[in-house]
MMTF fields as JSON, N, C-alpha, C and O atoms, coordinates in Angstrom:
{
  "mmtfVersion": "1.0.0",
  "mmtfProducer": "UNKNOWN",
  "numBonds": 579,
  "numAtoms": 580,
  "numGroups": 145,
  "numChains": 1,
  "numModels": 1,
  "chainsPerModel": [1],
  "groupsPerChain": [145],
  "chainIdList": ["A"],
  "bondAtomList": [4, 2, 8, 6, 12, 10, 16, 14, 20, 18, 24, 22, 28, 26, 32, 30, 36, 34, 40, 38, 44, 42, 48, 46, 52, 50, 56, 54, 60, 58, 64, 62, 68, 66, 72, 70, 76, 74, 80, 78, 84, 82, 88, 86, 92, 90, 96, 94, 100, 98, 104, 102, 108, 106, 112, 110, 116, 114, 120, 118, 124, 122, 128, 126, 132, 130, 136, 134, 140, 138, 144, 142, 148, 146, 152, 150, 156, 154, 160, 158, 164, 162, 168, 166, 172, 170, 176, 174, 180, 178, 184, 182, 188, 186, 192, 190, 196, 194, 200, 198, 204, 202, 208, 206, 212, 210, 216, 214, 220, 218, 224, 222, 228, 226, 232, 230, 236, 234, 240, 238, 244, 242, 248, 246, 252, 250, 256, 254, 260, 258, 264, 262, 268, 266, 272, 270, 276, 274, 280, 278, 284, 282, 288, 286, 292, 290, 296, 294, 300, 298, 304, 302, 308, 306, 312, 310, 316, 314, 320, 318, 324, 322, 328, 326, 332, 330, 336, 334, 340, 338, 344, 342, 348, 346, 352, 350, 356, 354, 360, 358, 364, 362, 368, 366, 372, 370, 376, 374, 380, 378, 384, 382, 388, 386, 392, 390, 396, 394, 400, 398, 404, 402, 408, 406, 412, 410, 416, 414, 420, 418, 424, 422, 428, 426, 432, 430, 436, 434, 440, 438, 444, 442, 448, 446, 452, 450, 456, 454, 460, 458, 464, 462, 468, 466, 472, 470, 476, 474, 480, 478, 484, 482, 488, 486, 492, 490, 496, 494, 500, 498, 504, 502, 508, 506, 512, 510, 516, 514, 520, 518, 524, 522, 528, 526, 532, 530, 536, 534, 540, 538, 544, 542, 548, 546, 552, 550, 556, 554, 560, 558, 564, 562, 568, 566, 572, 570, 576, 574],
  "bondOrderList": [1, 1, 1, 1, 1, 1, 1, 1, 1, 1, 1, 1, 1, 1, 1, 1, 1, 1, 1, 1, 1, 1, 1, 1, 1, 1, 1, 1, 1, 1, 1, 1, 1, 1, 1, 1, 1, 1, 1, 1, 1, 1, 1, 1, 1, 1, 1, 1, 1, 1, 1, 1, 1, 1, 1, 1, 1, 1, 1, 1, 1, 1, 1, 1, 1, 1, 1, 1, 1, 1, 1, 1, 1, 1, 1, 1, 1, 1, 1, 1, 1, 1, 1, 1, 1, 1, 1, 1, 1, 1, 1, 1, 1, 1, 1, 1, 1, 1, 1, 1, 1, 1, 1, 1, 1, 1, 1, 1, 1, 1, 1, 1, 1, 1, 1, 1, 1, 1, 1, 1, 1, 1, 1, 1, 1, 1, 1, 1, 1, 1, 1, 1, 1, 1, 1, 1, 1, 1, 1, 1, 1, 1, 1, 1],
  "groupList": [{"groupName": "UNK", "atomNameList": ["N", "CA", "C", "O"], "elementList": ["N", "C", "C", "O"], "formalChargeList": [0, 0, 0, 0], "bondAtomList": [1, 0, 2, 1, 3, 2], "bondOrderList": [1, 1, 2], "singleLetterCode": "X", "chemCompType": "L-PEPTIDE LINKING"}],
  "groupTypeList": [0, 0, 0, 0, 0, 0, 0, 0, 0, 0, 0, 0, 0, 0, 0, 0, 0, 0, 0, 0, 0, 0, 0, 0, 0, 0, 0, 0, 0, 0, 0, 0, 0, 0, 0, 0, 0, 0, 0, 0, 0, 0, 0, 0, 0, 0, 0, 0, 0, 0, 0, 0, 0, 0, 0, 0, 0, 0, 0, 0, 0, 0, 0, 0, 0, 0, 0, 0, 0, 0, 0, 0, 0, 0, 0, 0, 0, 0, 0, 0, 0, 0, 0, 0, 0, 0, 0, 0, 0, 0, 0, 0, 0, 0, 0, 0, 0, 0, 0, 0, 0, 0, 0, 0, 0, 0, 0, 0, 0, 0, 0, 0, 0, 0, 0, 0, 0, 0, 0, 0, 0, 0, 0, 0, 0, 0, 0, 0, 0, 0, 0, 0, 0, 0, 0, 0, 0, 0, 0, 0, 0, 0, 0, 0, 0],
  "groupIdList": [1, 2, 3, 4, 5, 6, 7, 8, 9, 10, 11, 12, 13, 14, 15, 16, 17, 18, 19, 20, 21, 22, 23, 24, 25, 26, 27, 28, 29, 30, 31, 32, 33, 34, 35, 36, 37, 38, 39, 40, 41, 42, 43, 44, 45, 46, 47, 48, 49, 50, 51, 52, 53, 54, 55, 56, 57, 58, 59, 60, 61, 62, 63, 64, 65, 66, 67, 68, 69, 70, 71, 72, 73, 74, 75, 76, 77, 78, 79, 80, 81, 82, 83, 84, 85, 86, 87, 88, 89, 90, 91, 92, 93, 94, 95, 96, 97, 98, 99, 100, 101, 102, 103, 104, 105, 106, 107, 108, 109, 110, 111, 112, 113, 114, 115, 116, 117, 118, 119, 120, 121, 122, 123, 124, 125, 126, 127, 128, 129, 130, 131, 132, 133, 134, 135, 136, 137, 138, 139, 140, 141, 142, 143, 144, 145],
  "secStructList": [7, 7, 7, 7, 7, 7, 7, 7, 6, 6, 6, 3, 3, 3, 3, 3, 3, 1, 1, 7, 1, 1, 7, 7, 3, 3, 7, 1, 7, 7, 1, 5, 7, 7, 7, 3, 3, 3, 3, 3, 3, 3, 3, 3, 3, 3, 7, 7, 1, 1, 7, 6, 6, 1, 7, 7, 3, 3, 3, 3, 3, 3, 3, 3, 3, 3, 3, 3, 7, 3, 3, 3, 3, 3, 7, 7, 2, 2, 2, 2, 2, 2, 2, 2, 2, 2, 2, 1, 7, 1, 1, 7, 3, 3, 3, 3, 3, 3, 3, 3, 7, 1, 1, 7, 3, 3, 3, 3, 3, 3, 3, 3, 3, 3, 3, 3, 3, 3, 3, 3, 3, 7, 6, 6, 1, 7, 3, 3, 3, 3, 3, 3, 3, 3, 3, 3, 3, 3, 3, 3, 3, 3, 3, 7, 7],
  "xCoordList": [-8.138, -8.704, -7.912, -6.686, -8.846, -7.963, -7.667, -8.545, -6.784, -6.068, -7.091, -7.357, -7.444, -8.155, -7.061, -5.84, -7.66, -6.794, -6.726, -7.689, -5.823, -5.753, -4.691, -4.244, -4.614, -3.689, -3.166, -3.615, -1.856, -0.749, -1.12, -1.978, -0.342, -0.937, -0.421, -0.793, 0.346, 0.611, -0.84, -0.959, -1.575, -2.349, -3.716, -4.718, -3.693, -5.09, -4.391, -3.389, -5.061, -4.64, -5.694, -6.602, -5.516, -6.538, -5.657, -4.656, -6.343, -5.879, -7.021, -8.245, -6.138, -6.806, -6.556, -5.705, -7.354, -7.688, -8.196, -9.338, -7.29, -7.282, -7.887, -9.016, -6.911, -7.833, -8.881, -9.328, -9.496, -10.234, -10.277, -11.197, -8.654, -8.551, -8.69, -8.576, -9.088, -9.045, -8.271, -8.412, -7.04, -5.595, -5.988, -6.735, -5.034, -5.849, -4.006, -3.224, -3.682, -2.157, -2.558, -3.534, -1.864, -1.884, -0.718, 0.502, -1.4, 0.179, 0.702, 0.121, 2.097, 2.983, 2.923, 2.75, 3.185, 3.333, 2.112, 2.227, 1.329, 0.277, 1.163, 2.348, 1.081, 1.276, -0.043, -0.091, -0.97, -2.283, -3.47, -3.354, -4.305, -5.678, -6.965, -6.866, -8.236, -9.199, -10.22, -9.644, -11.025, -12.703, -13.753, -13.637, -14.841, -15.586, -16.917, -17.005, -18.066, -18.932, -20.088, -20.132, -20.72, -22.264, -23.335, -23.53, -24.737, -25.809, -26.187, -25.535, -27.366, -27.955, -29.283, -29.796, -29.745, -31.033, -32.277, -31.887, -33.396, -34.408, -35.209, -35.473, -35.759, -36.437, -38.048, -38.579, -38.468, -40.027, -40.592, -40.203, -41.482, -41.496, -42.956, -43.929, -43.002, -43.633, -44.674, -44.13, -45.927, -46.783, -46.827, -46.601, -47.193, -48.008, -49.137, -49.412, -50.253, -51.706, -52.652, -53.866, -52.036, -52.687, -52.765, -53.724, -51.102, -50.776, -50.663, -49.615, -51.272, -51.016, -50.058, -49.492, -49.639, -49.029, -47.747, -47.069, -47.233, -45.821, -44.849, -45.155, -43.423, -42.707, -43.111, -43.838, -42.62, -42.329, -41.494, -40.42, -41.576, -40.51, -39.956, -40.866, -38.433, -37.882, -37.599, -36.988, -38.444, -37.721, -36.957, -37.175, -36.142, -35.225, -35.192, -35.169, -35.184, -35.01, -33.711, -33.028, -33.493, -32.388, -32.509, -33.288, -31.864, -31.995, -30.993, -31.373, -29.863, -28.925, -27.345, -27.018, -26.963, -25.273, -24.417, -24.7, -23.144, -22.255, -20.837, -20.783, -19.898, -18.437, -17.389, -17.666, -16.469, -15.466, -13.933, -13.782, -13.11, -11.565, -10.783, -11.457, -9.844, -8.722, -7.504, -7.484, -6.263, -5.464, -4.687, -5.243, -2.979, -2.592, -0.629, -0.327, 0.043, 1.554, 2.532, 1.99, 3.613, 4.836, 4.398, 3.723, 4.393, 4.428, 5.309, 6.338, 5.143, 6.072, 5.929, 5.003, 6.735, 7.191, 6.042, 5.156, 6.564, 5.637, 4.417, 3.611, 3.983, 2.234, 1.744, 0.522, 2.388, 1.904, 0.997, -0.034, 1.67, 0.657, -0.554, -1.399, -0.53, -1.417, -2.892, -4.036, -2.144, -3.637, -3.843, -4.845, -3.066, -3.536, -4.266, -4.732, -4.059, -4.752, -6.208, -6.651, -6.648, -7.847, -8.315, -9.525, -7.522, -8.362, -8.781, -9.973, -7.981, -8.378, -9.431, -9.73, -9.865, -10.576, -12.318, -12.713, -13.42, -14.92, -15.489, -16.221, -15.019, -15.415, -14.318, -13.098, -15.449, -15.151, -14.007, -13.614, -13.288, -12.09, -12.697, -13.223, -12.225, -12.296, -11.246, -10.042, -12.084, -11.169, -11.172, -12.362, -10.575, -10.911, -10.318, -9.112, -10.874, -10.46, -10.132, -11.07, -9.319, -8.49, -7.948, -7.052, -8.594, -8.035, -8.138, -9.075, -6.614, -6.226, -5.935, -5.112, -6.443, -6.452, -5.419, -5.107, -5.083, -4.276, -5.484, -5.129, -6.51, -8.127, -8.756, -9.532, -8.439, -9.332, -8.872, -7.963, -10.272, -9.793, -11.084, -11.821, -11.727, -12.687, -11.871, -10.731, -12.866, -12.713, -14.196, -15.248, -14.019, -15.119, -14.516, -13.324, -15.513, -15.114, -16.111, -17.281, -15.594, -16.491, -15.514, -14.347, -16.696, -15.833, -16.333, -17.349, -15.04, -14.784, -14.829, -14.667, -15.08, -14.615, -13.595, -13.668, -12.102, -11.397, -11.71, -11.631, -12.254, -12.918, -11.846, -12.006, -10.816, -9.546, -8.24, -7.914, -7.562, -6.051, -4.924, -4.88, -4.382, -4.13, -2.331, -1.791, -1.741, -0.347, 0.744, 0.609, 1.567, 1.713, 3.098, 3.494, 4.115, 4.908, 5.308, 4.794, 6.428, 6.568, 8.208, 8.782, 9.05, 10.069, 10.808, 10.441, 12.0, 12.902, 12.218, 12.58, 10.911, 10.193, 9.849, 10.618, 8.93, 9.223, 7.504, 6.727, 7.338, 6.378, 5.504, 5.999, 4.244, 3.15, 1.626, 0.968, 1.109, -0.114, -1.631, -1.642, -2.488, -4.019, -4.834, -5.058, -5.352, -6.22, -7.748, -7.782, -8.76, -10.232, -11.232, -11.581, -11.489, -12.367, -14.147, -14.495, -14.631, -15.898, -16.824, -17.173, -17.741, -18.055, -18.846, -19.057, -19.186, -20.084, -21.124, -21.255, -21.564, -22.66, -22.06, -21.409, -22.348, -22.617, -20.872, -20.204, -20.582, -19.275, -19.738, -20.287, -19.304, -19.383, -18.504, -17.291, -18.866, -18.165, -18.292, -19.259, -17.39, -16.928, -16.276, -15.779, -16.526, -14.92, -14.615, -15.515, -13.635, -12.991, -12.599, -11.404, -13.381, -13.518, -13.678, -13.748],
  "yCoordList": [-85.422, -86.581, -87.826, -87.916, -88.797, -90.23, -90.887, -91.083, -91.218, -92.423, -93.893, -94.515, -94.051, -95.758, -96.979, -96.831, -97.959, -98.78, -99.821, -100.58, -100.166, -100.82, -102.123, -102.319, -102.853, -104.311, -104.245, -103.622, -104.907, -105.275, -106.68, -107.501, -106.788, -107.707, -109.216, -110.188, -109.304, -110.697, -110.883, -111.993, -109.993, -110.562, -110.797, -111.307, -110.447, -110.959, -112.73, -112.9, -113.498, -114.571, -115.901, -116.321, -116.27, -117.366, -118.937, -119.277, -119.777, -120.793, -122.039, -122.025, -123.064, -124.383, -125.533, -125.419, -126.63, -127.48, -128.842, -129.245, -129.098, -130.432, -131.364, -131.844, -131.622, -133.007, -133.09, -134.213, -132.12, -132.098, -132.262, -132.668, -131.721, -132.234, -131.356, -131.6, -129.726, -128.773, -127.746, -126.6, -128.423, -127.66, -127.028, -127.395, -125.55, -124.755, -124.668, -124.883, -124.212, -123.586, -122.573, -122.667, -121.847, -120.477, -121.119, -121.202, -121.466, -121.739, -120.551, -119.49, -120.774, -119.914, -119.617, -120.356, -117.989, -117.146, -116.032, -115.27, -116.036, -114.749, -113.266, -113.581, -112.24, -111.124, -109.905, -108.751, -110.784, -109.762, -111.093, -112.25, -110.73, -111.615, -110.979, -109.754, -111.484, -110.888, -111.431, -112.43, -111.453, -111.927, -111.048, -109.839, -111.888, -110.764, -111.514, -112.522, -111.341, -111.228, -110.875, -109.823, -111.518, -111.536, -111.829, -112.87, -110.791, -110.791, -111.047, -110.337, -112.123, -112.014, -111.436, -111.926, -110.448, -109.643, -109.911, -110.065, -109.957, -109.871, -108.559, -108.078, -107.69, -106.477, -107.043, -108.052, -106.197, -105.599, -104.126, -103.187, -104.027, -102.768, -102.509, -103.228, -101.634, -101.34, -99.853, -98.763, -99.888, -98.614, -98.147, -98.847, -96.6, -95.689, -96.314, -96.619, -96.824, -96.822, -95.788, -95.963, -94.775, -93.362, -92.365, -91.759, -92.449, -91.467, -92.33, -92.113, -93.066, -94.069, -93.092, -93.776, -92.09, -91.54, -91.296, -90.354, -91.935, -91.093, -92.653, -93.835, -91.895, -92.749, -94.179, -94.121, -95.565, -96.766, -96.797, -96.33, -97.247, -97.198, -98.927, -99.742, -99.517, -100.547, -100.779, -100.025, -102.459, -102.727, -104.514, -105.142, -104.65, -106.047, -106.3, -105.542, -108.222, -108.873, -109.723, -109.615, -110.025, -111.512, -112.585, -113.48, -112.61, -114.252, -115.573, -116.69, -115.115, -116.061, -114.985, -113.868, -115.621, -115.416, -115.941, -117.08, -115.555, -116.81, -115.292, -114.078, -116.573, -115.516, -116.031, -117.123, -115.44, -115.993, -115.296, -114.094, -116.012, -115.88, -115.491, -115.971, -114.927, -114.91, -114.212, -113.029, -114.974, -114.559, -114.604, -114.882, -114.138, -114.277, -113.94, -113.267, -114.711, -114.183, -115.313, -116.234, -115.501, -116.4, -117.955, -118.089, -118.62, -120.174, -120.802, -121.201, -121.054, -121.819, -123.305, -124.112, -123.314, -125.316, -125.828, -126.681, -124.839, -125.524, -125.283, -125.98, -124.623, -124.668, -125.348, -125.304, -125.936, -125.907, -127.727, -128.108, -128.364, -129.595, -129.479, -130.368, -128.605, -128.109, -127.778, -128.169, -126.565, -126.102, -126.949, -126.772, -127.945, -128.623, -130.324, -131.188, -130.211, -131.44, -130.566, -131.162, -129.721, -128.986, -128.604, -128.378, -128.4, -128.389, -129.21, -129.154, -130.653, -131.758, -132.649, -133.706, -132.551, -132.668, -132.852, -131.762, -133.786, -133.156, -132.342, -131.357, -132.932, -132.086, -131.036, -130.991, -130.029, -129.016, -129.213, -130.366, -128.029, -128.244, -126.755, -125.815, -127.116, -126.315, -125.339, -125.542, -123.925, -122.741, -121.86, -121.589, -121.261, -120.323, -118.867, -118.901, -117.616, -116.406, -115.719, -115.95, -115.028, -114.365, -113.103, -112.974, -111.902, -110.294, -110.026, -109.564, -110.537, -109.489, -108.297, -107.84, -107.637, -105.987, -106.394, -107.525, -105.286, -105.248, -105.275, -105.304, -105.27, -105.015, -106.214, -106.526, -107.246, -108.711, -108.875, -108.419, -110.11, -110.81, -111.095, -111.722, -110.989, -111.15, -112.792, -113.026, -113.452, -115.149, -115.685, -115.874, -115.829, -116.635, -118.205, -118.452, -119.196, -120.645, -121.16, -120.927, -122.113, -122.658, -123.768, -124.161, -123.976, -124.727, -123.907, -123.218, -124.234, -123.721, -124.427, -125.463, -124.586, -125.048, -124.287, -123.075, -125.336, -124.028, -124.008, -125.014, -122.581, -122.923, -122.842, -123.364, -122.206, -121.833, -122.064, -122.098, -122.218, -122.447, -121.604, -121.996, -120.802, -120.005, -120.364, -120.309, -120.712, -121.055, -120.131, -120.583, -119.351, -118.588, -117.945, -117.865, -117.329, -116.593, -115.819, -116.018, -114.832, -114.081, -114.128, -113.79, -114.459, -114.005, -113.115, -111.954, -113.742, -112.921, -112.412, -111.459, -113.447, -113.212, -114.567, -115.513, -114.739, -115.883, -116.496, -115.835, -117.737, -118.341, -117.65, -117.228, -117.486, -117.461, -118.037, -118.601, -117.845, -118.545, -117.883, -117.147, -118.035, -117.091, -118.158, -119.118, -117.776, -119.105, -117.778, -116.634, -118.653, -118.307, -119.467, -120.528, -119.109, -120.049, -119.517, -118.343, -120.113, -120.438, -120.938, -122.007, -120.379, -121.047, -122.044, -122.306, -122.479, -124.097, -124.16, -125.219, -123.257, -123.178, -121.649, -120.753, -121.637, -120.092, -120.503, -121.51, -119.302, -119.343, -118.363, -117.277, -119.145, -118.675, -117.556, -117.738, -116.639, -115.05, -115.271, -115.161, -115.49, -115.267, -113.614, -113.016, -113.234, -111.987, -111.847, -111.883, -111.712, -111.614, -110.385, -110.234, -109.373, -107.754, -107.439, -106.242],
  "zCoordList": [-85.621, -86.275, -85.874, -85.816, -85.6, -85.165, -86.209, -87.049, -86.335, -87.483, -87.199, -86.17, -88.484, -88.424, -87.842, -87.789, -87.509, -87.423, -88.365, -88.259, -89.366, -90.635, -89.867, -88.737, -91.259, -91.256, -92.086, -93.048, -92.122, -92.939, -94.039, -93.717, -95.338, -95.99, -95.622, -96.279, -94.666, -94.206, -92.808, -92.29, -92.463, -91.531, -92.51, -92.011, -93.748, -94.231, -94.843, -95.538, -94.447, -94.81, -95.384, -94.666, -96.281, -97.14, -96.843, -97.473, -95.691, -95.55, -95.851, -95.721, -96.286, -96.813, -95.74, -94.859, -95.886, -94.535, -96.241, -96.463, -96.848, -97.866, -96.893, -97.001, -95.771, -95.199, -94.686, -94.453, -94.397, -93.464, -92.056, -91.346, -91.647, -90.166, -89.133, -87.931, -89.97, -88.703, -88.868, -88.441, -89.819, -89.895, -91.102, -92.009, -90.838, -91.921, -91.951, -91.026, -93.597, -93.915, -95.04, -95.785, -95.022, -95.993, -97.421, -97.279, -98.592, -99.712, -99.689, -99.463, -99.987, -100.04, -101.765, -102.735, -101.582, -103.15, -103.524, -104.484, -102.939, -103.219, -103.397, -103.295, -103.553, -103.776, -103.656, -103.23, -104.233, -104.272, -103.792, -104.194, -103.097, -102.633, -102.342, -102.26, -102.146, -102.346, -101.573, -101.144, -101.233, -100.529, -101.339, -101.54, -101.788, -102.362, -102.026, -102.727, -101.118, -100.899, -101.828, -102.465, -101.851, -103.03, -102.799, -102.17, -103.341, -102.841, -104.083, -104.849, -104.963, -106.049, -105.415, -104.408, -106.034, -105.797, -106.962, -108.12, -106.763, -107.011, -107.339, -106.237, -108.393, -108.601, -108.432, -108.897, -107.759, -107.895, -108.07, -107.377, -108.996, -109.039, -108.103, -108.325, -107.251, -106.274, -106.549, -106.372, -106.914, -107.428, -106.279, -105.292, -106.199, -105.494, -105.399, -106.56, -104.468, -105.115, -104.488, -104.381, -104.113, -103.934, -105.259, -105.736, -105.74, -107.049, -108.252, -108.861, -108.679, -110.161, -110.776, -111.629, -110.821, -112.132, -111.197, -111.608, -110.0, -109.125, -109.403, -109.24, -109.949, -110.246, -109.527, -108.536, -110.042, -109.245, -108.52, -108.899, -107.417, -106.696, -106.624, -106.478, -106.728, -107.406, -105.74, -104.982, -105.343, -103.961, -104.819, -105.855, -103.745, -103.91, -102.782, -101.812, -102.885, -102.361, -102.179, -103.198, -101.831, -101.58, -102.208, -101.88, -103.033, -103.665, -103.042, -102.688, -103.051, -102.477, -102.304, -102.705, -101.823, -101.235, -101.684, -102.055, -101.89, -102.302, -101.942, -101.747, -102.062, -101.559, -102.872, -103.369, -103.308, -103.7, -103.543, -103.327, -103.652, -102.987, -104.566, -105.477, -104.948, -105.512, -105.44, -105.101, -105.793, -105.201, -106.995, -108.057, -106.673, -107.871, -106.807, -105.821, -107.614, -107.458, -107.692, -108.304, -107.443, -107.976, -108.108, -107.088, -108.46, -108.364, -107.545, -108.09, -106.03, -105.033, -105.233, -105.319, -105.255, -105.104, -104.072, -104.031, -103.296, -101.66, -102.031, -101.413, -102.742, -103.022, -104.283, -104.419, -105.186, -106.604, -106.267, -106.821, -105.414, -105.723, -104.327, -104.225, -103.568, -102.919, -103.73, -103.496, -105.158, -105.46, -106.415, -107.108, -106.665, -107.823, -107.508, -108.251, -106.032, -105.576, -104.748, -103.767, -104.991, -104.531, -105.577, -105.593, -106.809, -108.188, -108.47, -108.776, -108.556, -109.338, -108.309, -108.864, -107.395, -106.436, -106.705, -107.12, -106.621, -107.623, -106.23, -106.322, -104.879, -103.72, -103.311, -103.469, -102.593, -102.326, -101.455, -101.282, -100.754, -99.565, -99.033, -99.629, -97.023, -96.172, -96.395, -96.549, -96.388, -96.357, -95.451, -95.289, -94.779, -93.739, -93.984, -94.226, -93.978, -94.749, -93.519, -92.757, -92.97, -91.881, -92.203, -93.038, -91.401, -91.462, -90.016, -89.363, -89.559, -88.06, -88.004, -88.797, -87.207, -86.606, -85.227, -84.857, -84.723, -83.407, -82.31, -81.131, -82.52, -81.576, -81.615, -80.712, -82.934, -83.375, -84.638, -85.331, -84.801, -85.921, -86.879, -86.118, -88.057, -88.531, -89.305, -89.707, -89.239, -89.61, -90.345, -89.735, -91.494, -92.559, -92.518, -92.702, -92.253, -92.648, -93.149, -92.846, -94.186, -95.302, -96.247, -96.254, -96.971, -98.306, -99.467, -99.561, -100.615, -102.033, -102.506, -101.86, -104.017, -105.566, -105.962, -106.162, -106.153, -107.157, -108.248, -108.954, -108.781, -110.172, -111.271, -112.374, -110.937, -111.604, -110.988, -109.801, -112.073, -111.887, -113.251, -114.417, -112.87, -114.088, -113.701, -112.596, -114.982, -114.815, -115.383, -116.52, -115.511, -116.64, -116.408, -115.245, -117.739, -117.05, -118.479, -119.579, -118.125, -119.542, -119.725, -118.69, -120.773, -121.124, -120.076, -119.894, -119.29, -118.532, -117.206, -116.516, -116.958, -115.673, -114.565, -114.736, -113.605, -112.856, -113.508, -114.197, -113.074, -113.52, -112.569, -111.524, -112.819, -112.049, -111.695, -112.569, -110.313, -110.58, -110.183, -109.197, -110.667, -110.515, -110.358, -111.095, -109.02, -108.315, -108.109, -107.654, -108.679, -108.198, -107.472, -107.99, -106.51, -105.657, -105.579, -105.704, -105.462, -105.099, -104.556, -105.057, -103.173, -101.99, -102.638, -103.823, -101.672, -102.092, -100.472, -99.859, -100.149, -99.563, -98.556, -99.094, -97.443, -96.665, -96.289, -96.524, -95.661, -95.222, -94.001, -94.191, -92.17, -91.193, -90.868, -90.971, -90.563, -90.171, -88.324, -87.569, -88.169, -86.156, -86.289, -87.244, -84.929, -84.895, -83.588, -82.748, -83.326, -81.865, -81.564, -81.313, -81.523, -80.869, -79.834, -79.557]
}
């Protein structure tokens, strides 16, 4: 049996482009991150019209798409007025989502809403922060395979 070929968690990477100049940077402090891809679907229920009495069969459609990002881990200096000038922001900011393989690279680019900003820490622990994003129209998928 062949071993898959997987990635390490420094090559999945969630970088921001505030100015809009092209330049994408990863904030520093994640620990755990995410991409999550979304289909809103549509039901129809679909008759037999040979057997009126044979189950319905349930088809769906596509309604829309949308992606969202979250990440969560320490509160860095170097990132805290980063996500907080992309929060406080009413327009969206360029994001680009990055998972290198040793074979390629799968790459989503788009813009987000940060819809969240979570600040937080506990007694005898380090501060932390929980960021959720939300596309704001399609996000382009390239891959270099």
């Amino acid at each position: 049996m062949a071993q898959p070929i997987t990635t390490r968690f420094g090559k999945f990477r969630i970088l921001l482009d505030l100015a809009g100049t092209g330049t994408y940077s990863a904030p520093c402090g994640f620990t755990s991150k995410s991409l999550t891809l979304n289909k809103s679907l549509s039901e129809v229920s679909i008759p037999d019209c040979d057997d009126p009495d044979a189950p319905i069969v349930i088809a769906r459609d596509v309604e829309s798409i949308s992606a969202s990002v979250s990440g969560e881990g320490v509160l860095a200096a170097s990132a805290i007025v980063t996500w907080l000038d992309a929060y406080e922001g009413t327009n969206s900011v360029a994001v680009k989502v990055e998972v290198e393989f040793s074979t390629g690279t799968v790459t989503w680019t788009g813009n987000m809403h940060i819809e969240s900003l979570e600040i937080g820490a506990e007694q005898g622990g380090r501060a932390i922060l929980n960021v959720s994003m939300q596309s704001d129209g399609a996000l382009v998928r390239t891959d270099t395979f």
